Every structure is written in structure tokens, then in C-alpha cells.
Amino acid sequence: MQNLTLTRPDDWHLHLRDGEALKAVLPHTVHQFARAIIMPNLKPPIRSVADAAAYRERIIAAIPTGKQFESLMTLYLTDNTSPEEIISAKASQFVKAIKYYPAGATTNSDFGVTDIRKCDRVLEMMEQVDIPLLLHGEVTDRDVDVFDREKVFIEKHLIPLKERFSNLRVVLEHITTSDAVQFVLATNKIAATITPQHLLFSRNIIFQGGIRPHFYCLPILKREKHRLALLQAATSGNPKFFLGTDSAPHTRNSKESSCGCAGCYSALHAMELYASAFESANSLDKLEAFASFYGPDFYQLPRNTEQITLTKTTWRIPDEVPFLESGLVPLCAGQEMRWQMA
Ligand code: NCD
Ligand code: ZN
């Protein structure tokens, strides 16, 4: 039996939702990770430090008894966010970043920013107090092909943004293209998170033998050459690339629908999925730093000290886990995994 012992990892991009949904999914994340950056795209979104404080209390109340977990909160940037809110965010200690969603880009992004230039006063303050900006890096222009949305975002918005605010620390979230990898490598003060699905699959999986809604997330999976560029970046040992699952629970009914929601659920077996991806690149020795070191280093937080163990053994990912009215289908449901976390 082969074991892999690692420093306990953290998830630097996670959707926990609220209420009953939060209670159903949080134990999975708590089992795997010590901390997570909690996405603010609730309905309505978490826009103020007061919203974040209340949400954080609800998360703490849902942590299974006897378990340790730290929620690192984010605020949802809108056209109306004030520079003063940024100062209170920094002072709060528990708000660790500000999240930018282009209006209409993804699940619950109706309150998102309509034009990032409208936020320049806020971005200036973020640069000044040194709080990171997390980007959902996609344009939403109707005439831009859905597979080009990340690349066009980089060209049209991110390059000018980094020119205006060269000292602003930025995370390009859930990157999906070689264009993003190259941009992150070439630019100062920018890092990127990478999801398990973007390391394991190209867009072909969405159409394998029919349409497979559980592989639909945003930004959408891309061509194989992009997957290979992401796998190379994740396993390169470069601290600019670190773990962020983007685990995004939706009920089975809302995924298996004529207009299905975007989001893959990976909190149940995130480390197993990442281990498979790293193993496929013969780079299991690079997993610990990607999962447990580079994230805290970027966020200027201490690395965790406890450990976890992954064991080489075969088990079957459940078809569904209990969740609200119609269950939750995990990524790769029903398939065999070759790693298991104790
Ligand atoms: C996320 C969600 O469901 O909240 N969905 C997704 O496909 N990743 C939103 C997001 O991060 O884009
Ligand atoms: Zn997300």
C-alpha cells in the first residue's frame, strides 16, 4: 500500500452557499481542508463587512462538532462598493480578499460589476491597503465566443488593469487556458488558482456520448492543449499556481435541466482528484506545495502544521450525496478513484 503524507491543504476558492445547503456541503470541505476562501456569490451577495461577519458566523455554526476550520471571507465587488468598505475589510482581519464578477458572467452574478473602470477608486484603495483582488476572468460580451471569454478578458481588461494598478495583488481564479498561464507567468503580483476539473478534463468530456451537465462549469472546460498547459503549470513548482477547487454545489434538478446551472462539485474528493491529476504527470512530489504552501504564502498567512494522508486504494465515487430536494452529483460520480483520503 502506498501512502502520501502531506501538510493539511487549504482551498483557495470555494462555494459553500447558505442555510441547509451549507450544512450539507461544509463537512466535506472540513474533512479535507483547514481553511478556505469563501466565495461571496450568495443571493443577495456578501457586499459588506457586516454581511461577511454574519455569514462567517453561520459557517462557524455549521462546522461539525470537534472539527477545526477557518473561513477566510471575501466581499463581492459591485459598481457601488466604497473605498471606506475596503478600509473596514482590511481592518476586520477576517475579510481576506475582494471578488470581481463581471455582471451576468456566472451563477448569482447579477450584482456584478458592469465596467471595471467604475471601480478604480476602490481598486486604488485595495492597492494601498494591500488586499487582493480575485477575478472571475471572463468577458460577457454576447459577440465573444464562450470558449474565448478568458483570453479576451485578459487582453481587454486585465492587461489595462495591471497597467493602472501594478502593485495590486491579483488572483486570476480558476484559470482554463494557456493564455492565462502565460499572462500569470509574465506579470508581477499575480497568481492563479486551478480546479481539479480543469487539470483532469478537456471540453470533450462534456459531449462524451451525449451531453453531460455535471462537467459544465464556468469558465467552461477548454481544448486538450489548454488542459496540458494547466497541468504543466500546476506541477511546475511555481508558487504562482495553487489549489482552488471552485467546488460549486447545485441540486441534481438544477443541473439536469433544459437550462442547467454551471458548477462542478468536488469538495467531497478534492484531494483525491488533484492527486490523480498530479500522478498522471508523474509529479506527486509537487502536490504538497501546490495544495498546502503556495496559497498561504500568497495570502501572507502561516502554513498549516497538521498532516493528512492519501492512500493508494480503489473506491467508487458515490452517484449522489444528500443535498436539498434532489441530491448533489459529485464530479466523476460512479467512477473509480485510485487515491483515498483517510
Ligand atoms: C460557480 C457557482 O455555481 O457559484 N459556478 C461555476 O461554474 N464555477 C460560480 C463561479 O465561480 O463561476
Ligand atoms: Zn467559483
PDB file of N, CA, C and O and ligand atoms in Angstrom, residues 13 15 17 41 99 101 106-107 136 174 216-218 246 248 250 262-264, ligand 1:
ATOM      1  N   HIS A  13     -10.516  28.687  -3.203  1.00  0.00           N
ATOM      2  CA  HIS A  13     -11.694  29.153  -3.966  1.00  0.00           C
ATOM      3  C   HIS A  13     -12.825  28.154  -3.746  1.00  0.00           C
ATOM      4  O   HIS A  13     -12.831  27.063  -4.319  1.00  0.00           O
ATOM      5  N   HIS A  15     -17.245  27.552  -2.963  1.00  0.00           N
ATOM      6  CA  HIS A  15     -18.633  27.997  -2.791  1.00  0.00           C
ATOM      7  C   HIS A  15     -19.304  27.119  -1.744  1.00  0.00           C
ATOM      8  O   HIS A  15     -19.410  25.900  -1.937  1.00  0.00           O
ATOM      9  N   ARG A  17     -22.417  28.201  -0.245  1.00  0.00           N
ATOM     10  CA  ARG A  17     -23.853  28.546  -0.172  1.00  0.00           C
ATOM     11  C   ARG A  17     -24.240  28.896   1.276  1.00  0.00           C
ATOM     12  O   ARG A  17     -23.398  29.280   2.066  1.00  0.00           O
ATOM     13  N   ASN A  41     -20.851  34.851  -3.614  1.00  0.00           N
ATOM     14  CA  ASN A  41     -21.979  34.973  -4.551  1.00  0.00           C
ATOM     15  C   ASN A  41     -23.246  34.302  -4.027  1.00  0.00           C
ATOM     16  O   ASN A  41     -23.809  33.407  -4.647  1.00  0.00           O
ATOM     17  N   LYS A  99     -13.875  40.032  -4.375  1.00  0.00           N
ATOM     18  CA  LYS A  99     -14.119  39.221  -5.561  1.00  0.00           C
ATOM     19  C   LYS A  99     -14.833  40.026  -6.644  1.00  0.00           C
ATOM     20  O   LYS A  99     -15.870  40.644  -6.397  1.00  0.00           O
ATOM     21  N   TYR A 101     -16.841  39.808 -10.103  1.00  0.00           N
ATOM     22  CA  TYR A 101     -17.580  39.049 -11.124  1.00  0.00           C
ATOM     23  C   TYR A 101     -18.081  40.048 -12.155  1.00  0.00           C
ATOM     24  O   TYR A 101     -18.730  41.035 -11.780  1.00  0.00           O
ATOM     25  N   THR A 106     -21.762  34.451 -14.445  1.00  0.00           N
ATOM     26  CA  THR A 106     -21.891  33.101 -13.901  1.00  0.00           C
ATOM     27  C   THR A 106     -23.006  33.063 -12.861  1.00  0.00           C
ATOM     28  O   THR A 106     -23.767  34.033 -12.728  1.00  0.00           O
ATOM     29  N   THR A 107     -23.120  31.956 -12.135  1.00  0.00           N
ATOM     30  CA  THR A 107     -24.151  31.782 -11.120  1.00  0.00           C
ATOM     31  C   THR A 107     -24.165  32.966 -10.141  1.00  0.00           C
ATOM     32  O   THR A 107     -23.127  33.323  -9.601  1.00  0.00           O
ATOM     33  N   HIS A 136     -13.023  36.716 -11.469  1.00  0.00           N
ATOM     34  CA  HIS A 136     -13.651  35.792 -12.404  1.00  0.00           C
ATOM     35  C   HIS A 136     -13.323  36.380 -13.771  1.00  0.00           C
ATOM     36  O   HIS A 136     -13.972  37.323 -14.220  1.00  0.00           O
ATOM     37  N   HIS A 174      -9.608  30.140 -11.067  1.00  0.00           N
ATOM     38  CA  HIS A 174      -9.970  29.003 -11.924  1.00  0.00           C
ATOM     39  C   HIS A 174      -9.534  29.204 -13.378  1.00  0.00           C
ATOM     40  O   HIS A 174     -10.358  29.255 -14.283  1.00  0.00           O
ATOM     41  N   TYR A 216     -20.210  20.635 -16.670  1.00  0.00           N
ATOM     42  CA  TYR A 216     -20.371  22.028 -17.095  1.00  0.00           C
ATOM     43  C   TYR A 216     -20.098  22.971 -15.925  1.00  0.00           C
ATOM     44  O   TYR A 216     -20.797  22.952 -14.909  1.00  0.00           O
ATOM     45  N   CYS A 217     -19.056  23.772 -16.073  1.00  0.00           N
ATOM     46  CA  CYS A 217     -18.761  24.807 -15.086  1.00  0.00           C
ATOM     47  C   CYS A 217     -18.293  26.030 -15.854  1.00  0.00           C
ATOM     48  O   CYS A 217     -18.075  25.967 -17.067  1.00  0.00           O
ATOM     49  N   LEU A 218     -18.146  27.131 -15.145  1.00  0.00           N
ATOM     50  CA  LEU A 218     -17.607  28.345 -15.767  1.00  0.00           C
ATOM     51  C   LEU A 218     -16.351  28.785 -15.039  1.00  0.00           C
ATOM     52  O   LEU A 218     -16.332  28.715 -13.811  1.00  0.00           O
ATOM     53  N   ASP A 246     -13.020  25.558  -6.611  1.00  0.00           N
ATOM     54  CA  ASP A 246     -14.236  26.104  -7.206  1.00  0.00           C
ATOM     55  C   ASP A 246     -15.391  25.114  -7.060  1.00  0.00           C
ATOM     56  O   ASP A 246     -16.296  25.074  -7.892  1.00  0.00           O
ATOM     57  N   ALA A 248     -18.720  23.887  -6.448  1.00  0.00           N
ATOM     58  CA  ALA A 248     -19.899  24.753  -6.570  1.00  0.00           C
ATOM     59  C   ALA A 248     -21.154  23.890  -6.612  1.00  0.00           C
ATOM     60  O   ALA A 248     -21.560  23.421  -7.674  1.00  0.00           O
ATOM     61  N   HIS A 250     -24.788  22.452  -6.827  1.00  0.00           N
ATOM     62  CA  HIS A 250     -26.124  22.734  -7.362  1.00  0.00           C
ATOM     63  C   HIS A 250     -26.915  21.438  -7.234  1.00  0.00           C
ATOM     64  O   HIS A 250     -26.343  20.357  -7.383  1.00  0.00           O
ATOM     65  N   ALA A 262     -24.183  26.209 -14.004  1.00  0.00           N
ATOM     66  CA  ALA A 262     -22.750  25.950 -14.103  1.00  0.00           C
ATOM     67  C   ALA A 262     -22.178  25.657 -12.723  1.00  0.00           C
ATOM     68  O   ALA A 262     -22.495  26.350 -11.763  1.00  0.00           O
ATOM     69  N   GLY A 263     -21.326  24.643 -12.638  1.00  0.00           N
ATOM     70  CA  GLY A 263     -20.640  24.353 -11.375  1.00  0.00           C
ATOM     71  C   GLY A 263     -20.413  22.867 -11.214  1.00  0.00           C
ATOM     72  O   GLY A 263     -21.306  22.075 -11.489  1.00  0.00           O
ATOM     73  N   CYS A 264     -19.201  22.485 -10.793  1.00  0.00           N
ATOM     74  CA  CYS A 264     -18.867  21.088 -10.509  1.00  0.00           C
ATOM     75  C   CYS A 264     -18.683  20.929  -9.010  1.00  0.00           C
ATOM     76  O   CYS A 264     -18.101  21.813  -8.371  1.00  0.00           O
TER      77      CYS A 264
HETATM   78  C1  NCD B   1     -19.946  28.954  -9.589  1.00  0.00           C
HETATM   79  C2  NCD B   1     -21.207  28.827  -8.749  1.00  0.00           C
HETATM   80  O1  NCD B   1     -22.014  27.939  -9.001  1.00  0.00           O
HETATM   81  O2  NCD B   1     -21.361  29.603  -7.798  1.00  0.00           O
HETATM   82  N1  NCD B   1     -20.082  28.166 -10.781  1.00  0.00           N
HETATM   83  C3  NCD B   1     -19.091  27.728 -11.587  1.00  0.00           C
HETATM   84  O3  NCD B   1     -19.384  27.157 -12.636  1.00  0.00           O
HETATM   85  N2  NCD B   1     -17.819  27.856 -11.267  1.00  0.00           N
HETATM   86  C4  NCD B   1     -19.679  30.380  -9.873  1.00  0.00           C
HETATM   87  C5  NCD B   1     -18.311  30.641 -10.442  1.00  0.00           C
HETATM   88  O4  NCD B   1     -17.297  30.521  -9.747  1.00  0.00           O
HETATM   89  O5  NCD B   1     -18.229  30.984 -11.626  1.00  0.00           O
END
